[in-house]
Amino acid sequence: MNLFRILGDLSHLASILILIRTIKATDSIDGISFKTQALYVIIFFTRYLDLLTFQHISIYNSLMKLFFIGSSLYIVILLQRSKAIQPIAYREMIMADTFKVQYLLGGSLIMALLFNYKFSFFEILWSFSIWLESVAILPQLFMLSKSGKSKSLTIHYIFALGIYRTLYIPNWIWRYFVEGKVDKLAVISGIVQTLIYSDFFYIYYKKVIKGSNLQLP
Amino acid sequence: SSSTIMHDEL
């Protein structure tokens, strides 16, 4: 474990806590993409199936996996619960969430079948989750770009997620030089994902520094 | 089993 990896994991953790805390504190789901959150549930469930094999890497690793599975499920439940509590806000969220996720799911499945470390059930699902994670934020970014307005909740959330993705790159560079280890699929999909976020970061930078309106291309 | 690859990153 290196510093980049730990800080990356911690910012990933922070992004989830920011999301949960804000939903609970403000009682608002405004600006959140239900689809992106549902994709994360699929991602963590398909990637962390190895928990069932009891081949534990470390306590840290297993606890983090359980946290990501549990928290992603909890967020979807929180969003789903707002259907009864705030029917109008819920309806607005679903109406604004128009990104076609079936392309992301289908594309990730094709990538997983083509690129995997082994043509086995666990490995194909692992690869699927890696590709799906690289694009899972798109419905959220699409929603943000359509509304044209910046919601501080979603901005902080996406920002923390983007830091997590960015920190994984120096982590891989570190691992390559220090451990001589390269996870090719994780690196390639991670770069794709970081490029998606860098687009957001660029817009965010322009907005914060120059005070212009948030608009994603 | 040995058929599973260990992915040590999250």
PDB file of C-alpha atoms in Angstrom:
ATOM      1  CA  MET A   1       0.000   0.000   0.000  1.00  0.00           C
ATOM      2  CA  ASN A   2       1.307   3.407  -0.927  1.00  0.00           C
ATOM      3  CA  LEU A   3       0.186   6.875   0.029  1.00  0.00           C
ATOM      4  CA  PHE A   4      -1.609   7.533  -3.296  1.00  0.00           C
ATOM      5  CA  ARG A   5      -3.647   4.374  -2.947  1.00  0.00           C
ATOM      6  CA  ILE A   6      -4.650   5.101   0.674  1.00  0.00           C
ATOM      7  CA  LEU A   7      -5.552   8.723  -0.085  1.00  0.00           C
ATOM      8  CA  GLY A   8      -7.436   7.532  -3.169  1.00  0.00           C
ATOM      9  CA  ASP A   9      -9.457   5.032  -1.165  1.00  0.00           C
ATOM     10  CA  LEU A  10     -10.128   7.645   1.507  1.00  0.00           C
ATOM     11  CA  SER A  11     -11.432  10.173  -1.016  1.00  0.00           C
ATOM     12  CA  HIS A  12     -13.638   7.440  -2.468  1.00  0.00           C
ATOM     13  CA  LEU A  13     -14.954   6.832   1.027  1.00  0.00           C
ATOM     14  CA  ALA A  14     -15.385  10.575   1.549  1.00  0.00           C
ATOM     15  CA  SER A  15     -17.389  10.962  -1.674  1.00  0.00           C
ATOM     16  CA  ILE A  16     -19.899   8.365  -0.482  1.00  0.00           C
ATOM     17  CA  LEU A  17     -20.127   9.881   2.996  1.00  0.00           C
ATOM     18  CA  ILE A  18     -20.637  13.359   1.492  1.00  0.00           C
ATOM     19  CA  LEU A  19     -23.511  12.004  -0.589  1.00  0.00           C
ATOM     20  CA  ILE A  20     -25.216  10.155   2.284  1.00  0.00           C
ATOM     21  CA  ARG A  21     -24.691  12.973   4.752  1.00  0.00           C
ATOM     22  CA  THR A  22     -26.107  15.617   2.441  1.00  0.00           C
ATOM     23  CA  ILE A  23     -29.139  13.549   1.480  1.00  0.00           C
ATOM     24  CA  LYS A  24     -29.901  13.004   5.163  1.00  0.00           C
ATOM     25  CA  ALA A  25     -29.041  16.495   6.432  1.00  0.00           C
ATOM     26  CA  THR A  26     -30.844  18.481   3.743  1.00  0.00           C
ATOM     27  CA  ASP A  27     -33.555  15.922   3.013  1.00  0.00           C
ATOM     28  CA  SER A  28     -32.862  16.641  -0.627  1.00  0.00           C
ATOM     29  CA  ILE A  29     -32.166  14.402  -3.581  1.00  0.00           C
ATOM     30  CA  ASP A  30     -32.033  17.322  -5.986  1.00  0.00           C
ATOM     31  CA  GLY A  31     -29.493  16.830  -8.770  1.00  0.00           C
ATOM     32  CA  ILE A  32     -28.592  13.238  -7.973  1.00  0.00           C
ATOM     33  CA  SER A  33     -28.680  10.677 -10.771  1.00  0.00           C
ATOM     34  CA  PHE A  34     -30.476   7.560  -9.620  1.00  0.00           C
ATOM     35  CA  LYS A  35     -29.016   5.687 -12.576  1.00  0.00           C
ATOM     36  CA  THR A  36     -25.415   6.428 -11.616  1.00  0.00           C
ATOM     37  CA  GLN A  37     -26.101   5.251  -8.073  1.00  0.00           C
ATOM     38  CA  ALA A  38     -27.822   2.079  -9.304  1.00  0.00           C
ATOM     39  CA  LEU A  39     -24.801   1.396 -11.550  1.00  0.00           C
ATOM     40  CA  TYR A  40     -22.523   1.577  -8.510  1.00  0.00           C
ATOM     41  CA  VAL A  41     -24.585  -1.115  -6.792  1.00  0.00           C
ATOM     42  CA  ILE A  42     -24.093  -3.357  -9.838  1.00  0.00           C
ATOM     43  CA  ILE A  43     -20.369  -2.473  -9.960  1.00  0.00           C
ATOM     44  CA  PHE A  44     -19.638  -3.339  -6.335  1.00  0.00           C
ATOM     45  CA  PHE A  45     -21.753  -6.491  -6.325  1.00  0.00           C
ATOM     46  CA  THR A  46     -20.118  -7.870  -9.475  1.00  0.00           C
ATOM     47  CA  ARG A  47     -16.578  -6.873  -8.479  1.00  0.00           C
ATOM     48  CA  TYR A  48     -16.582  -8.030  -4.897  1.00  0.00           C
ATOM     49  CA  LEU A  49     -18.032 -11.491  -5.486  1.00  0.00           C
ATOM     50  CA  ASP A  50     -14.604 -12.731  -4.383  1.00  0.00           C
ATOM     51  CA  LEU A  51     -15.797 -12.071  -0.826  1.00  0.00           C
ATOM     52  CA  LEU A  52     -17.737 -15.307  -1.278  1.00  0.00           C
ATOM     53  CA  THR A  53     -14.576 -17.282  -2.035  1.00  0.00           C
ATOM     54  CA  PHE A  54     -13.109 -16.371   1.368  1.00  0.00           C
ATOM     55  CA  GLN A  55      -9.765 -15.597  -0.219  1.00  0.00           C
ATOM     56  CA  HIS A  56      -9.203 -12.557   1.897  1.00  0.00           C
ATOM     57  CA  ILE A  57      -6.436 -10.196   0.889  1.00  0.00           C
ATOM     58  CA  SER A  58      -6.522  -8.193   4.113  1.00  0.00           C
ATOM     59  CA  ILE A  59      -8.973  -7.032   6.735  1.00  0.00           C
ATOM     60  CA  TYR A  60      -8.722  -3.536   5.246  1.00  0.00           C
ATOM     61  CA  ASN A  61      -9.581  -4.873   1.798  1.00  0.00           C
ATOM     62  CA  SER A  62     -12.577  -6.907   2.962  1.00  0.00           C
ATOM     63  CA  LEU A  63     -13.965  -4.164   5.192  1.00  0.00           C
ATOM     64  CA  MET A  64     -13.727  -1.607   2.389  1.00  0.00           C
ATOM     65  CA  LYS A  65     -15.492  -3.985   0.004  1.00  0.00           C
ATOM     66  CA  LEU A  66     -18.283  -4.530   2.491  1.00  0.00           C
ATOM     67  CA  PHE A  67     -18.531  -0.771   3.017  1.00  0.00           C
ATOM     68  CA  PHE A  68     -18.812  -0.063  -0.718  1.00  0.00           C
ATOM     69  CA  ILE A  69     -21.444  -2.760  -1.218  1.00  0.00           C
ATOM     70  CA  GLY A  70     -23.445  -1.658   1.824  1.00  0.00           C
ATOM     71  CA  SER A  71     -23.229   2.092   1.234  1.00  0.00           C
ATOM     72  CA  SER A  72     -24.120   1.879  -2.467  1.00  0.00           C
ATOM     73  CA  LEU A  73     -27.174  -0.168  -1.592  1.00  0.00           C
ATOM     74  CA  TYR A  74     -28.047   2.242   1.217  1.00  0.00           C
ATOM     75  CA  ILE A  75     -27.912   5.255  -1.160  1.00  0.00           C
ATOM     76  CA  VAL A  76     -30.261   3.572  -3.638  1.00  0.00           C
ATOM     77  CA  ILE A  77     -32.635   2.732  -0.771  1.00  0.00           C
ATOM     78  CA  LEU A  78     -32.497   6.368   0.430  1.00  0.00           C
ATOM     79  CA  LEU A  79     -33.307   7.607  -3.082  1.00  0.00           C
ATOM     80  CA  GLN A  80     -36.060   5.035  -3.494  1.00  0.00           C
ATOM     81  CA  ARG A  81     -37.524   5.980  -0.132  1.00  0.00           C
ATOM     82  CA  SER A  82     -37.947   9.586  -1.277  1.00  0.00           C
ATOM     83  CA  LYS A  83     -40.591   8.320  -3.702  1.00  0.00           C
ATOM     84  CA  ALA A  84     -43.058   8.173  -0.816  1.00  0.00           C
ATOM     85  CA  ILE A  85     -41.691  11.098   1.212  1.00  0.00           C
ATOM     86  CA  GLN A  86     -41.034  13.601  -1.582  1.00  0.00           C
ATOM     87  CA  PRO A  87     -42.979  12.365  -4.623  1.00  0.00           C
ATOM     88  CA  ILE A  88     -42.432  15.567  -6.619  1.00  0.00           C
ATOM     89  CA  ALA A  89     -38.674  15.682  -6.034  1.00  0.00           C
ATOM     90  CA  TYR A  90     -38.481  11.976  -6.823  1.00  0.00           C
ATOM     91  CA  ARG A  91     -40.402  12.415 -10.053  1.00  0.00           C
ATOM     92  CA  GLU A  92     -38.173  15.342 -11.057  1.00  0.00           C
ATOM     93  CA  MET A  93     -35.078  13.247 -10.385  1.00  0.00           C
ATOM     94  CA  ILE A  94     -36.320  10.355 -12.539  1.00  0.00           C
ATOM     95  CA  MET A  95     -37.483  12.698 -15.319  1.00  0.00           C
ATOM     96  CA  ALA A  96     -34.116  14.468 -15.481  1.00  0.00           C
ATOM     97  CA  ASP A  97     -32.216  11.167 -15.450  1.00  0.00           C
ATOM     98  CA  THR A  98     -32.475  10.443 -19.156  1.00  0.00           C
ATOM     99  CA  PHE A  99     -29.106   8.898 -19.967  1.00  0.00           C
ATOM    100  CA  LYS A 100     -29.438   5.533 -21.749  1.00  0.00           C
ATOM    101  CA  VAL A 101     -27.625   3.234 -19.328  1.00  0.00           C
ATOM    102  CA  GLN A 102     -28.317   0.134 -21.398  1.00  0.00           C
ATOM    103  CA  TYR A 103     -25.491   1.230 -23.723  1.00  0.00           C
ATOM    104  CA  LEU A 104     -23.108   1.484 -20.781  1.00  0.00           C
ATOM    105  CA  LEU A 105     -24.168  -1.954 -19.507  1.00  0.00           C
ATOM    106  CA  GLY A 106     -24.010  -3.547 -22.958  1.00  0.00           C
ATOM    107  CA  GLY A 107     -20.714  -1.890 -23.851  1.00  0.00           C
ATOM    108  CA  SER A 108     -19.133  -2.933 -20.550  1.00  0.00           C
ATOM    109  CA  LEU A 109     -20.282  -6.526 -21.065  1.00  0.00           C
ATOM    110  CA  ILE A 110     -18.751  -6.622 -24.541  1.00  0.00           C
ATOM    111  CA  MET A 111     -15.491  -5.136 -23.221  1.00  0.00           C
ATOM    112  CA  ALA A 112     -15.478  -7.695 -20.389  1.00  0.00           C
ATOM    113  CA  LEU A 113     -15.951 -10.584 -22.825  1.00  0.00           C
ATOM    114  CA  LEU A 114     -13.157  -9.272 -25.045  1.00  0.00           C
ATOM    115  CA  PHE A 115     -10.732  -8.148 -22.349  1.00  0.00           C
ATOM    116  CA  ASN A 116     -10.318 -10.217 -19.205  1.00  0.00           C
ATOM    117  CA  TYR A 117      -7.546 -12.053 -17.400  1.00  0.00           C
ATOM    118  CA  LYS A 118      -9.368 -15.349 -17.622  1.00  0.00           C
ATOM    119  CA  PHE A 119     -12.566 -16.470 -19.358  1.00  0.00           C
ATOM    120  CA  SER A 120     -14.259 -17.430 -16.116  1.00  0.00           C
ATOM    121  CA  PHE A 121     -17.439 -16.279 -14.398  1.00  0.00           C
ATOM    122  CA  PHE A 122     -15.653 -14.309 -11.660  1.00  0.00           C
ATOM    123  CA  GLU A 123     -13.090 -12.742 -13.985  1.00  0.00           C
ATOM    124  CA  ILE A 124     -15.614 -11.665 -16.608  1.00  0.00           C
ATOM    125  CA  LEU A 125     -17.780 -10.080 -13.919  1.00  0.00           C
ATOM    126  CA  TRP A 126     -14.698  -8.423 -12.423  1.00  0.00           C
ATOM    127  CA  SER A 127     -13.727  -6.999 -15.807  1.00  0.00           C
ATOM    128  CA  PHE A 128     -17.358  -5.951 -16.436  1.00  0.00           C
ATOM    129  CA  SER A 129     -17.354  -3.990 -13.178  1.00  0.00           C
ATOM    130  CA  ILE A 130     -14.059  -2.312 -14.081  1.00  0.00           C
ATOM    131  CA  TRP A 131     -15.381  -1.108 -17.456  1.00  0.00           C
ATOM    132  CA  LEU A 132     -18.735  -0.139 -16.013  1.00  0.00           C
ATOM    133  CA  GLU A 133     -17.083   1.929 -13.287  1.00  0.00           C
ATOM    134  CA  SER A 134     -15.128   3.841 -15.896  1.00  0.00           C
ATOM    135  CA  VAL A 135     -18.380   5.207 -17.370  1.00  0.00           C
ATOM    136  CA  ALA A 136     -20.799   5.032 -14.417  1.00  0.00           C
ATOM    137  CA  ILE A 137     -20.598   8.763 -13.683  1.00  0.00           C
ATOM    138  CA  LEU A 138     -21.864   9.684 -17.171  1.00  0.00           C
ATOM    139  CA  PRO A 139     -25.600   9.764 -16.265  1.00  0.00           C
ATOM    140  CA  GLN A 140     -24.700  12.072 -13.368  1.00  0.00           C
ATOM    141  CA  LEU A 141     -22.579  14.379 -15.540  1.00  0.00           C
ATOM    142  CA  PHE A 142     -25.253  14.340 -18.241  1.00  0.00           C
ATOM    143  CA  MET A 143     -27.868  15.380 -15.701  1.00  0.00           C
ATOM    144  CA  LEU A 144     -25.645  18.151 -14.409  1.00  0.00           C
ATOM    145  CA  SER A 145     -25.003  19.470 -17.905  1.00  0.00           C
ATOM    146  CA  LYS A 146     -28.709  19.460 -18.766  1.00  0.00           C
ATOM    147  CA  SER A 147     -29.782  21.323 -15.653  1.00  0.00           C
ATOM    148  CA  GLY A 148     -27.037  23.857 -16.356  1.00  0.00           C
ATOM    149  CA  LYS A 149     -26.906  24.683 -12.680  1.00  0.00           C
ATOM    150  CA  SER A 150     -24.376  23.591 -10.133  1.00  0.00           C
ATOM    151  CA  LYS A 151     -25.674  21.872  -7.058  1.00  0.00           C
ATOM    152  CA  SER A 152     -23.051  22.050  -4.352  1.00  0.00           C
ATOM    153  CA  LEU A 153     -23.922  18.514  -3.244  1.00  0.00           C
ATOM    154  CA  THR A 154     -23.304  16.897  -6.590  1.00  0.00           C
ATOM    155  CA  ILE A 155     -20.229  19.067  -7.238  1.00  0.00           C
ATOM    156  CA  HIS A 156     -18.576  18.017  -3.956  1.00  0.00           C
ATOM    157  CA  TYR A 157     -19.513  14.425  -4.571  1.00  0.00           C
ATOM    158  CA  ILE A 158     -18.149  14.321  -8.116  1.00  0.00           C
ATOM    159  CA  PHE A 159     -15.059  16.255  -7.029  1.00  0.00           C
ATOM    160  CA  ALA A 160     -14.190  13.711  -4.301  1.00  0.00           C
ATOM    161  CA  LEU A 161     -14.833  10.839  -6.733  1.00  0.00           C
ATOM    162  CA  GLY A 162     -12.593  12.499  -9.303  1.00  0.00           C
ATOM    163  CA  ILE A 163      -9.775  12.889  -6.762  1.00  0.00           C
ATOM    164  CA  TYR A 164     -10.089   9.174  -5.977  1.00  0.00           C
ATOM    165  CA  ARG A 165      -9.738   8.258  -9.659  1.00  0.00           C
ATOM    166  CA  THR A 166      -6.866  10.662 -10.225  1.00  0.00           C
ATOM    167  CA  LEU A 167      -4.902   9.356  -7.216  1.00  0.00           C
ATOM    168  CA  TYR A 168      -5.112   5.801  -8.527  1.00  0.00           C
ATOM    169  CA  ILE A 169      -2.896   6.796 -11.471  1.00  0.00           C
ATOM    170  CA  PRO A 170       0.195   7.789  -9.400  1.00  0.00           C
ATOM    171  CA  ASN A 171      -0.606   4.656  -7.361  1.00  0.00           C
ATOM    172  CA  TRP A 172      -0.211   2.523 -10.496  1.00  0.00           C
ATOM    173  CA  ILE A 173       2.951   4.352 -11.516  1.00  0.00           C
ATOM    174  CA  TRP A 174       4.312   3.739  -8.012  1.00  0.00           C
ATOM    175  CA  ARG A 175       3.396   0.061  -8.151  1.00  0.00           C
ATOM    176  CA  TYR A 176       4.983  -0.349 -11.556  1.00  0.00           C
ATOM    177  CA  PHE A 177       8.330   1.049 -10.388  1.00  0.00           C
ATOM    178  CA  VAL A 178       8.368  -0.244  -6.806  1.00  0.00           C
ATOM    179  CA  GLU A 179       6.552  -3.585  -7.114  1.00  0.00           C
ATOM    180  CA  GLY A 180       6.981  -4.197 -10.843  1.00  0.00           C
ATOM    181  CA  LYS A 181       3.253  -4.802 -10.984  1.00  0.00           C
ATOM    182  CA  VAL A 182       0.812  -3.669 -13.687  1.00  0.00           C
ATOM    183  CA  ASP A 183      -2.913  -4.397 -13.810  1.00  0.00           C
ATOM    184  CA  LYS A 184      -3.427  -3.549 -17.490  1.00  0.00           C
ATOM    185  CA  LEU A 185      -7.229  -3.605 -17.469  1.00  0.00           C
ATOM    186  CA  ALA A 186      -7.454  -1.446 -14.356  1.00  0.00           C
ATOM    187  CA  VAL A 187      -4.954   1.037 -15.786  1.00  0.00           C
ATOM    188  CA  ILE A 188      -6.612   1.388 -19.215  1.00  0.00           C
ATOM    189  CA  SER A 189     -10.153   1.666 -17.839  1.00  0.00           C
ATOM    190  CA  GLY A 190      -8.859   3.931 -15.074  1.00  0.00           C
ATOM    191  CA  ILE A 191      -7.388   6.311 -17.635  1.00  0.00           C
ATOM    192  CA  VAL A 192     -10.700   6.356 -19.537  1.00  0.00           C
ATOM    193  CA  GLN A 193     -12.494   7.161 -16.315  1.00  0.00           C
ATOM    194  CA  THR A 194     -10.033   9.875 -15.319  1.00  0.00           C
ATOM    195  CA  LEU A 195     -10.451  11.520 -18.744  1.00  0.00           C
ATOM    196  CA  ILE A 196     -14.210  11.666 -18.172  1.00  0.00           C
ATOM    197  CA  TYR A 197     -13.610  13.306 -14.806  1.00  0.00           C
ATOM    198  CA  SER A 198     -10.955  15.652 -16.152  1.00  0.00           C
ATOM    199  CA  ASP A 199     -13.613  17.075 -18.449  1.00  0.00           C
ATOM    200  CA  PHE A 200     -15.684  17.787 -15.370  1.00  0.00           C
ATOM    201  CA  PHE A 201     -12.679  19.191 -13.507  1.00  0.00           C
ATOM    202  CA  TYR A 202     -11.973  21.547 -16.381  1.00  0.00           C
ATOM    203  CA  ILE A 203     -15.545  22.866 -16.302  1.00  0.00           C
ATOM    204  CA  TYR A 204     -15.410  23.091 -12.527  1.00  0.00           C
ATOM    205  CA  TYR A 205     -12.147  25.019 -12.705  1.00  0.00           C
ATOM    206  CA  LYS A 206     -13.615  27.412 -15.239  1.00  0.00           C
ATOM    207  CA  LYS A 207     -16.697  27.909 -13.128  1.00  0.00           C
ATOM    208  CA  VAL A 208     -14.908  28.431  -9.835  1.00  0.00           C
ATOM    209  CA  ILE A 209     -12.018  30.507 -11.151  1.00  0.00           C
ATOM    210  CA  LYS A 210     -13.833  32.505 -13.785  1.00  0.00           C
ATOM    211  CA  GLY A 211     -17.308  32.399 -12.283  1.00  0.00           C
ATOM    212  CA  SER A 212     -18.953  31.280 -15.496  1.00  0.00           C
ATOM    213  CA  ASN A 213     -21.980  28.975 -15.630  1.00  0.00           C
ATOM    214  CA  LEU A 214     -21.463  25.255 -15.246  1.00  0.00           C
ATOM    215  CA  GLN A 215     -22.040  23.597 -18.586  1.00  0.00           C
ATOM    216  CA  LEU A 216     -20.617  20.309 -19.734  1.00  0.00           C
ATOM    217  CA  PRO A 217     -20.052  19.780 -23.426  1.00  0.00           C
TER     218      PRO A 217
ATOM    219  CA  SER B   1      -9.337 -22.273  -5.209  1.00  0.00           C
ATOM    220  CA  SER B   2      -6.408 -21.323  -7.429  1.00  0.00           C
ATOM    221  CA  SER B   3      -8.722 -20.543 -10.325  1.00  0.00           C
ATOM    222  CA  THR B   4      -9.455 -17.109  -8.865  1.00  0.00           C
ATOM    223  CA  ILE B   5      -7.152 -14.202  -9.565  1.00  0.00           C
ATOM    224  CA  MET B   6      -6.405 -12.020  -6.556  1.00  0.00           C
ATOM    225  CA  HIS B   7      -7.360  -8.410  -7.206  1.00  0.00           C
ATOM    226  CA  ASP B   8      -5.819  -6.481  -4.354  1.00  0.00           C
ATOM    227  CA  GLU B   9      -7.133  -3.064  -5.383  1.00  0.00           C
ATOM    228  CA  LEU B  10     -10.610  -1.798  -4.696  1.00  0.00           C
TER     229      LEU B  10
END
